[in-house]
Short mmCIF file of C-alpha atoms in Angstrom, two decimals:
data_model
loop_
_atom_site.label_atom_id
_atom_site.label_comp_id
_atom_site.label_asym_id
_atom_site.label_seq_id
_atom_site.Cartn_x
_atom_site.Cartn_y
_atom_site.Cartn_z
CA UNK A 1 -37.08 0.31 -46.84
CA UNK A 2 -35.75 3.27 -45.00
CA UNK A 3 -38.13 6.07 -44.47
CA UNK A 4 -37.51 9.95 -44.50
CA UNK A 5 -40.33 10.54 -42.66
CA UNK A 6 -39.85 12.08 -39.29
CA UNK A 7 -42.49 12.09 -36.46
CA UNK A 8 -42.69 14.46 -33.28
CA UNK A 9 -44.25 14.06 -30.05
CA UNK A 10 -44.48 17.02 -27.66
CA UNK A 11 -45.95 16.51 -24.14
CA UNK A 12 -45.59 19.27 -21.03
CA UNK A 13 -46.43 17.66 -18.44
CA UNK A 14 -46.89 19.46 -14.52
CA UNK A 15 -46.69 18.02 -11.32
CA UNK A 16 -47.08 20.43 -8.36
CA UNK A 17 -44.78 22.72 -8.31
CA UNK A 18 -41.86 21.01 -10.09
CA UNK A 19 -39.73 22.15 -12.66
CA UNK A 20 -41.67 21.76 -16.50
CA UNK A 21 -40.13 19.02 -17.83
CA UNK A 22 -40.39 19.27 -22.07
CA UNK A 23 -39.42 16.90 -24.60
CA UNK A 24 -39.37 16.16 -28.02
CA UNK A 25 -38.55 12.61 -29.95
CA UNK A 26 -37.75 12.82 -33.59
CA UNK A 27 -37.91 9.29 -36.03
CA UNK A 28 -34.63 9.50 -37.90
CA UNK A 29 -34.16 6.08 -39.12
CA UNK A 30 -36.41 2.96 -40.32
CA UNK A 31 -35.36 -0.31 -41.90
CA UNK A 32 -37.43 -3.95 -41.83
CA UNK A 33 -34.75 -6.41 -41.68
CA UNK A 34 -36.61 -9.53 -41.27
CA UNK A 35 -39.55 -10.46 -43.07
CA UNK A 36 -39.97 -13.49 -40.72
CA UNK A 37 -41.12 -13.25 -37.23
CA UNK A 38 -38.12 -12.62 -34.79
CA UNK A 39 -37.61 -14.64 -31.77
CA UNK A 40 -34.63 -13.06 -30.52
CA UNK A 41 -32.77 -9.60 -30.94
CA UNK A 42 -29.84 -8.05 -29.07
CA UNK A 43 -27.89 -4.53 -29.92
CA UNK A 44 -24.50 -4.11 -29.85
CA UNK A 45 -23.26 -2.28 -26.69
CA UNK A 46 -22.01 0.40 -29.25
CA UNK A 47 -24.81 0.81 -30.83
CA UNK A 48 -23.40 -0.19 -34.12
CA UNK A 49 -24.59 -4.12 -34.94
CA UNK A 50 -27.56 -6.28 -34.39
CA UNK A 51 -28.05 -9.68 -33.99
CA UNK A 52 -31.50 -11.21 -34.82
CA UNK A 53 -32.83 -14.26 -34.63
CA UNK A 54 -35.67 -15.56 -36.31
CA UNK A 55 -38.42 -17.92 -35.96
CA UNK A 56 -36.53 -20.65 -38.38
CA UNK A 57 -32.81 -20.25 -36.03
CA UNK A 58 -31.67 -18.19 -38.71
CA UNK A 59 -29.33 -16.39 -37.19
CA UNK A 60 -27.51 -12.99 -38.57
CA UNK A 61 -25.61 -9.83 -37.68
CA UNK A 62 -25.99 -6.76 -39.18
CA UNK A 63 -23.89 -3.72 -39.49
CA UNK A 64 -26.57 -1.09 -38.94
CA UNK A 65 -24.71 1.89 -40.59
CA UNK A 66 -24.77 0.18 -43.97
CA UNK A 67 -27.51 -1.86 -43.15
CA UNK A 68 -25.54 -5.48 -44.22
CA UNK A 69 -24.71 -8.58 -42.89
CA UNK A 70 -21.35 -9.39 -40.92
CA UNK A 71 -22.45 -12.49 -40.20
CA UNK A 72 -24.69 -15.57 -40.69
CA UNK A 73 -25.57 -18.53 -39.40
CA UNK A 74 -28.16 -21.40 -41.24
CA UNK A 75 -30.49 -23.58 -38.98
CA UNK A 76 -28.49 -26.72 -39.17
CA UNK A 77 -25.74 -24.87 -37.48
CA UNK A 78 -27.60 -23.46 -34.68
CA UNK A 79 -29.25 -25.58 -31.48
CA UNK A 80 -32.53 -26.91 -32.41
CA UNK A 81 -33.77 -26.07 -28.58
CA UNK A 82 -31.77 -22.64 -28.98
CA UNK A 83 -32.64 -21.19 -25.59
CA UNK A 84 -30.44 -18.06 -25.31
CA UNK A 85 -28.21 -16.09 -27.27
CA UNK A 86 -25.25 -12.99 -26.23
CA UNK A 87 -23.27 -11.53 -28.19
CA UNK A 88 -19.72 -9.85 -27.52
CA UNK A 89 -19.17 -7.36 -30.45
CA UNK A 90 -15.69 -6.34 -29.05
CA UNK A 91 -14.13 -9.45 -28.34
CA UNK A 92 -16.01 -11.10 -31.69
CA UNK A 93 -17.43 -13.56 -29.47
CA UNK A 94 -21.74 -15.07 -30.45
CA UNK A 95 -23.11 -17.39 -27.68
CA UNK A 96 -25.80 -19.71 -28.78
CA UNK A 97 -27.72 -22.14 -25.77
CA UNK A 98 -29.27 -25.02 -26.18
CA UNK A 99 -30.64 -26.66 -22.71
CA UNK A 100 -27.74 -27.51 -21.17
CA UNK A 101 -24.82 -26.48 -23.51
CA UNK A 102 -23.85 -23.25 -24.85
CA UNK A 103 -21.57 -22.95 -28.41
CA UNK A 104 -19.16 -20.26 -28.49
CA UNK A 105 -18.71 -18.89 -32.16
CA UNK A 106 -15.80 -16.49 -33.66
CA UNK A 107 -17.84 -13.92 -35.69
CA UNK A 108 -14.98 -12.35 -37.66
CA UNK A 109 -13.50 -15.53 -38.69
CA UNK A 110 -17.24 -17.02 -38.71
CA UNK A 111 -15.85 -20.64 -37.09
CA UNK A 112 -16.91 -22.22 -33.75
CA UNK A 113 -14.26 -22.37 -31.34
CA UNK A 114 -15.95 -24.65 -28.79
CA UNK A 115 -18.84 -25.87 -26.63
CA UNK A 116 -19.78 -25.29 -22.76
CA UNK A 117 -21.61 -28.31 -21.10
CA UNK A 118 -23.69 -26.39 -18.22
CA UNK A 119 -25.62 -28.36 -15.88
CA UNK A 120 -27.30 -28.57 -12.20
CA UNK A 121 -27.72 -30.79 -9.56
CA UNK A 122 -31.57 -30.66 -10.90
CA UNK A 123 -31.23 -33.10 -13.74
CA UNK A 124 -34.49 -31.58 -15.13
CA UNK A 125 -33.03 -27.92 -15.07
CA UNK A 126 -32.43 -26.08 -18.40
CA UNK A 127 -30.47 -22.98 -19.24
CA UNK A 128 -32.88 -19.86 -19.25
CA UNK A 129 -30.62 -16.58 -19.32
CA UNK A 130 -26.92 -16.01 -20.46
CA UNK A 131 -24.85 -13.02 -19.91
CA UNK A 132 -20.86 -12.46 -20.35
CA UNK A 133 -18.25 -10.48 -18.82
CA UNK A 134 -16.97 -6.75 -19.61
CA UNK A 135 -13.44 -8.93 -21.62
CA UNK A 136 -15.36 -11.96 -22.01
CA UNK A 137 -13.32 -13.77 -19.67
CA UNK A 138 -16.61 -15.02 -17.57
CA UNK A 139 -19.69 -16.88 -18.98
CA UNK A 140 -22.56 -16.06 -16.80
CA UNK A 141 -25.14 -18.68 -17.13
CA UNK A 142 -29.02 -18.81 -15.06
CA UNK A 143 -30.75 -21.78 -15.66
CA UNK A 144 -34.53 -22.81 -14.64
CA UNK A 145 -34.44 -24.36 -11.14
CA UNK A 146 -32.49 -21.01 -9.86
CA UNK A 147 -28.67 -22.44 -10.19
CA UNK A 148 -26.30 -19.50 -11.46
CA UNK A 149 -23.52 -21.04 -13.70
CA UNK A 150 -20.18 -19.16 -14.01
CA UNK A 151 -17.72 -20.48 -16.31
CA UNK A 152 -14.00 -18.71 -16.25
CA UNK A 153 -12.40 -19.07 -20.12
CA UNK A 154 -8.80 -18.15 -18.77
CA UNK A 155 -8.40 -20.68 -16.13
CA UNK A 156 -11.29 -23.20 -17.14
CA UNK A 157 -12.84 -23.60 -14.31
CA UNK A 158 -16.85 -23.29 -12.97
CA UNK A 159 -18.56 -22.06 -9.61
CA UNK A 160 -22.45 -22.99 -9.60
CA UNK A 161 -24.89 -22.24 -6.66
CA UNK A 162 -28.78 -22.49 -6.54
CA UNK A 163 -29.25 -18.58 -5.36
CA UNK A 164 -33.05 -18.33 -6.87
CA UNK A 165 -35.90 -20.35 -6.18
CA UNK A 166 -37.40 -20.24 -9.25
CA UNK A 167 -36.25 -19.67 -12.94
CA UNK A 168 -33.30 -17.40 -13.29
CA UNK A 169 -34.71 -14.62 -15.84
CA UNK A 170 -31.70 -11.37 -15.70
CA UNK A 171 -28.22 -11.52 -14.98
CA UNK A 172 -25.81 -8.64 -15.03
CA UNK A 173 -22.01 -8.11 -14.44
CA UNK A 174 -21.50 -5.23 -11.73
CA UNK A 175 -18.54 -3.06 -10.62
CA UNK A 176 -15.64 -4.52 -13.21
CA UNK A 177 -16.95 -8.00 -13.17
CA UNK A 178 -16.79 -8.15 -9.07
CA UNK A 179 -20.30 -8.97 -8.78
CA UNK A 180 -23.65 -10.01 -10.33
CA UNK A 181 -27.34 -8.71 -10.22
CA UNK A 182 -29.68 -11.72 -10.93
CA UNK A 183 -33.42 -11.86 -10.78
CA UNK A 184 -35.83 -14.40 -11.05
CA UNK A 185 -39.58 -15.84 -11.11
CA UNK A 186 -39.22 -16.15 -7.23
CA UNK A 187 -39.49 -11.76 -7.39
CA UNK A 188 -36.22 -12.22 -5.87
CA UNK A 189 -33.39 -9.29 -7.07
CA UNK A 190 -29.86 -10.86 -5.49
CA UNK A 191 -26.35 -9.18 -5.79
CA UNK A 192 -23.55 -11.79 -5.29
CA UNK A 193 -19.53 -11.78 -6.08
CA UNK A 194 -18.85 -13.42 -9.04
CA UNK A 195 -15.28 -15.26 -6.84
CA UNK A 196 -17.71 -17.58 -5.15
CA UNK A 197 -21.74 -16.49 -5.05
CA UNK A 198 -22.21 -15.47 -2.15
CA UNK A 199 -24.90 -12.88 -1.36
CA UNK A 200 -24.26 -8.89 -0.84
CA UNK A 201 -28.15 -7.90 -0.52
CA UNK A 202 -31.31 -9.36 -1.88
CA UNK A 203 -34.50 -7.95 -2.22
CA UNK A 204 -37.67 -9.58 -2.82
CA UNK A 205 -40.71 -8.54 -4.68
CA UNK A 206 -44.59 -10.47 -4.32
CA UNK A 207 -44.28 -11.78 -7.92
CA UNK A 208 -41.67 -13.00 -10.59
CA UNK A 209 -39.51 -9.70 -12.17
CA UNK A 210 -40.25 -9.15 -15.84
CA UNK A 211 -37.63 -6.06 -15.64
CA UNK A 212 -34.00 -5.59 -14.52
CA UNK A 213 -32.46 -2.62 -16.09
CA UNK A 214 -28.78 -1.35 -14.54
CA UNK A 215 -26.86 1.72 -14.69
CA UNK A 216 -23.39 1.84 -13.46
CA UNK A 217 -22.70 5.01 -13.88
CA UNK A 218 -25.53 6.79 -11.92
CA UNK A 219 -25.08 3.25 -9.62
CA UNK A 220 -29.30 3.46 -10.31
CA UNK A 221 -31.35 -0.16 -11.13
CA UNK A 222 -34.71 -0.32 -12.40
CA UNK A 223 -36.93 -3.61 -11.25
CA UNK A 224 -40.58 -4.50 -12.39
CA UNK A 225 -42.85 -7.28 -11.16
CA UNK A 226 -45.36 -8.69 -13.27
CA UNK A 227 -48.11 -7.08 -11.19
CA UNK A 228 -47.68 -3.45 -9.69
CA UNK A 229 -44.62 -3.43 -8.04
CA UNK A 230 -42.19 -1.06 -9.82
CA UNK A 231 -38.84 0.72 -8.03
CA UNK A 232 -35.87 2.41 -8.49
CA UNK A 233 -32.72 1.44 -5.90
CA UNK A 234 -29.14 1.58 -5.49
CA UNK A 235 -26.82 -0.76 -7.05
CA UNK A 236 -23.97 -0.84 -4.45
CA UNK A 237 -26.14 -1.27 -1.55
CA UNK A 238 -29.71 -1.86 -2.91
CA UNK A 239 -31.53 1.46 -1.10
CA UNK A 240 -34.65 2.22 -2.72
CA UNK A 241 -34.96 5.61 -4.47
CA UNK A 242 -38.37 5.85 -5.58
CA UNK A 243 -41.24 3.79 -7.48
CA UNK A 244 -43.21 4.52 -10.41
CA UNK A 245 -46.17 5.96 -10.49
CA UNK A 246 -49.29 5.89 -12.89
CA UNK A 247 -52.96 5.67 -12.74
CA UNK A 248 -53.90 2.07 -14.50
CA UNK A 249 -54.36 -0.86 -11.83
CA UNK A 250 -51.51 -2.59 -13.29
CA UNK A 251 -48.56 -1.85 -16.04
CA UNK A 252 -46.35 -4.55 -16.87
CA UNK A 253 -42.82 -3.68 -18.63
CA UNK A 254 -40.84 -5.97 -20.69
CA UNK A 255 -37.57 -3.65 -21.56
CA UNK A 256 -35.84 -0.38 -20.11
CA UNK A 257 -33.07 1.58 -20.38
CA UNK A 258 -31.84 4.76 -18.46
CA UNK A 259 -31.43 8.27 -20.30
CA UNK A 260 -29.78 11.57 -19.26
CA UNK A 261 -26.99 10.01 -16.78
CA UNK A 262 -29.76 8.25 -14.67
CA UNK A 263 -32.08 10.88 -14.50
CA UNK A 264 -34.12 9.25 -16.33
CA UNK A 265 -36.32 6.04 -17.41
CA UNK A 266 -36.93 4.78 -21.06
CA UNK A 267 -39.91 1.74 -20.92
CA UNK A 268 -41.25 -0.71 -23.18
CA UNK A 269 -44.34 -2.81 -22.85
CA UNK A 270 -45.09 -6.34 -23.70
CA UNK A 271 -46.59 -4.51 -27.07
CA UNK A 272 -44.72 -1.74 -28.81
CA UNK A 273 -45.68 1.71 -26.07
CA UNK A 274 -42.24 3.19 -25.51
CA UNK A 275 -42.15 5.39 -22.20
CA UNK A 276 -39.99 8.12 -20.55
CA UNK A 277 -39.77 8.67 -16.64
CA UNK A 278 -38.33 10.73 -14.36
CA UNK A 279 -36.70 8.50 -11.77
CA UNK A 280 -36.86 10.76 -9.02
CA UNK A 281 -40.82 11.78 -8.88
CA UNK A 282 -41.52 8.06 -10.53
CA UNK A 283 -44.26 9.61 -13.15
CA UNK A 284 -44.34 9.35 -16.19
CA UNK A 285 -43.48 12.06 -19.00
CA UNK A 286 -44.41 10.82 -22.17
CA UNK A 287 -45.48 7.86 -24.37
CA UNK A 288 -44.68 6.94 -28.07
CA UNK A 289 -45.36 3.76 -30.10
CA UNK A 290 -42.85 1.83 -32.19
CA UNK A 291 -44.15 1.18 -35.82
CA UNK A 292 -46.50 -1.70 -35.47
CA UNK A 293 -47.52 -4.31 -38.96
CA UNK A 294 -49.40 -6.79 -36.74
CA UNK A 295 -51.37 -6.83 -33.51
CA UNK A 296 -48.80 -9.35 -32.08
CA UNK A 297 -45.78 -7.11 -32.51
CA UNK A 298 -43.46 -6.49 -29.63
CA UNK A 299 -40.11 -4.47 -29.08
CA UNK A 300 -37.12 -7.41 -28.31
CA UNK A 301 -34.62 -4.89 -27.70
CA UNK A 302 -33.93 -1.48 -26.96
CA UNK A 303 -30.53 0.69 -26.94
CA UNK A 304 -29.80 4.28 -25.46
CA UNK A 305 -27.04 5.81 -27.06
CA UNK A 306 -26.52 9.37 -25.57
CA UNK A 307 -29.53 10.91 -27.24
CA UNK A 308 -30.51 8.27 -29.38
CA UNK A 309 -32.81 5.59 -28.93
CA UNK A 310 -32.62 2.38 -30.85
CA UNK A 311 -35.87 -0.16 -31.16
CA UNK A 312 -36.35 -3.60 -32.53
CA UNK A 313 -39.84 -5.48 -33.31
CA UNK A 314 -40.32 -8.57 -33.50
CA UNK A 315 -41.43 -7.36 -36.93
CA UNK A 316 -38.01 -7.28 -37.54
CA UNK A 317 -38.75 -3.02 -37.55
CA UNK A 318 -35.71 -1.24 -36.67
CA UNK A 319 -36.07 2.28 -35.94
CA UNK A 320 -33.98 5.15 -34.93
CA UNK A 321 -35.13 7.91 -32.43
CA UNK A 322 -33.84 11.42 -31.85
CA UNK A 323 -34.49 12.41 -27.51
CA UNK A 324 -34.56 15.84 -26.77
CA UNK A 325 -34.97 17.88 -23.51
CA UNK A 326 -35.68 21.14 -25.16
#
């Protein structure tokens, strides 16, 4: 299935008097591996494996460089309300939620070592995000009626707090597991220690956050509302930088990813439009389309790695892209 073709978007783009900013993306990979519809998709942090999920709970991870499985998983051993999945290439670790437990599975030895009863003071509430630590030694768990979840594997204990007032929908680990960056449908963005929950800074948006996107390095995060509200602001403290700009009423954003050591913005939309922005003018440079079989398609995940881009449809289309600032 792998193509040799290559495609090539230019765009030159002025503003003012600002430096030209010129770019060129390059298709260097393509591979279906799905013919199902995919409900869920997640790249390694390395850039080297992908998990997928598809519309039966099938459930299998792929070694992208020789484009096999490591690891599968049938139906009848996955949750039939599966929820939520992470997984921990380094420390061989697959999460799988149903709505109010989480299995943990060993991928290398391809066994499950154990199950994680999560729950809330809102007997109606239902897990609705998971996320895990840098050495997964912390389960981070969001559920629907706002509660945050943390569960710590070494000593075997749990902290919980209702921080959200709405559905918990991003969670990230911050500054060597010290802290958390949650979002939620309440447009609320909240930074809290991981010890014990309590809130750093918050910031609050009109409507519920479709988009979190962090970058430690640059200390840069990327938030999006459902509506029109789109900003750049500082991780540490939560100062704004700048917002996006664009000329449609209304642009709603589904995935992101920063580029060029926070310099820049890669987007995707609820369909398959892939975008690039420069974070500190907010516009954008350039738009290009992951390959599309159906009008329903969507990108589930997207990876930066240096100059690379990595997409995933819920095709199952998995395509390579080459990022250049000429």
């Amino acid at each position: 299935m792998s193509k040799s073709l290559s495609l090539v978007f230019v765009m030159l783009l002025l503003f003012g008097c600002e430096e030209q900013n010129q770019f060129s993306i390059e298709q260097l990979d393509e591979y279906r591996y799905s013919q199902d519809l995919v409900y869920l998709a997640q790249f390694s942090s390395d850039s080297e494996q992908l998990l997928v999920v598809d519309e039966k709970r099938l459930v299998s991870i792929w070694q992208l460089s020789t484009k096999k499985k490591v690891f599968t998983l049938p139906p009848s051993k996955t949750p039939e309300d599966l929820r939520a999945v992470y997984f921990k290439k380094s420390e061989n670790l697959l999460l799988l939620s149903g709505q109010n437990y989480i299995d943990f599975w060993d991928i290398k030895l391809k066994s499950k070592i154990g199950s994680l009863k999560v729950f809330s003071d809102e007997p109606l509430a239902k897990i609705s995000s998971i996320n895990v630590s840098q050495y997964a030694g912390v389960i981070a768990v969001g559920m629907t009626d706002g509660t945050v979840f943390l569960y710590n594997r070494a000593s075997n204990s749990s902290v919980k707090k209702i921080i959200h007032d709405g559905t918990v929908n991003h969670i990230h680990f911050l500054s060597a597991d010290r802290y958390l960056l949650t979002s939620g449908t309440d447009g609320q963005i909240i930074k809290s220690a991981v010890s014990n929950l309590e809130e750093t800074y918050s910031k609050q948006l009109k409507n519920r956050v479709s988009t979190l996107v962090i970058d430690q390095s640059s200390n840069k995060s990327f938030v999006s509302d459902v509506l029109d509200k789109q900003m750049f602001f500082m991780l540490d403290n939560g100062k704004s930088i700048s917002e996006i700009n664009y000329t449609a009423r209304f642009r709603w954003f589904r995935l992101g990813e920063f580029y060029g050591e926070g310099e820049f913005l890669i987007t995707t939309t609820p369909k398959t439009d892939i975008s690039l922005w420069d974070v500190s003018s907010g516009n954008e440079l350039f738009t290009w389309n992951s390959k599309t079989l159906s009008l329903g398609s969507t990108n589930l995940d997207l990876m930066v790695n240096k100059n690379k881009i990595l997409t995933f449809t819920s095709e199952g289309v998995y395509q390579v892209w080459d990022l250049t600032k000429e």
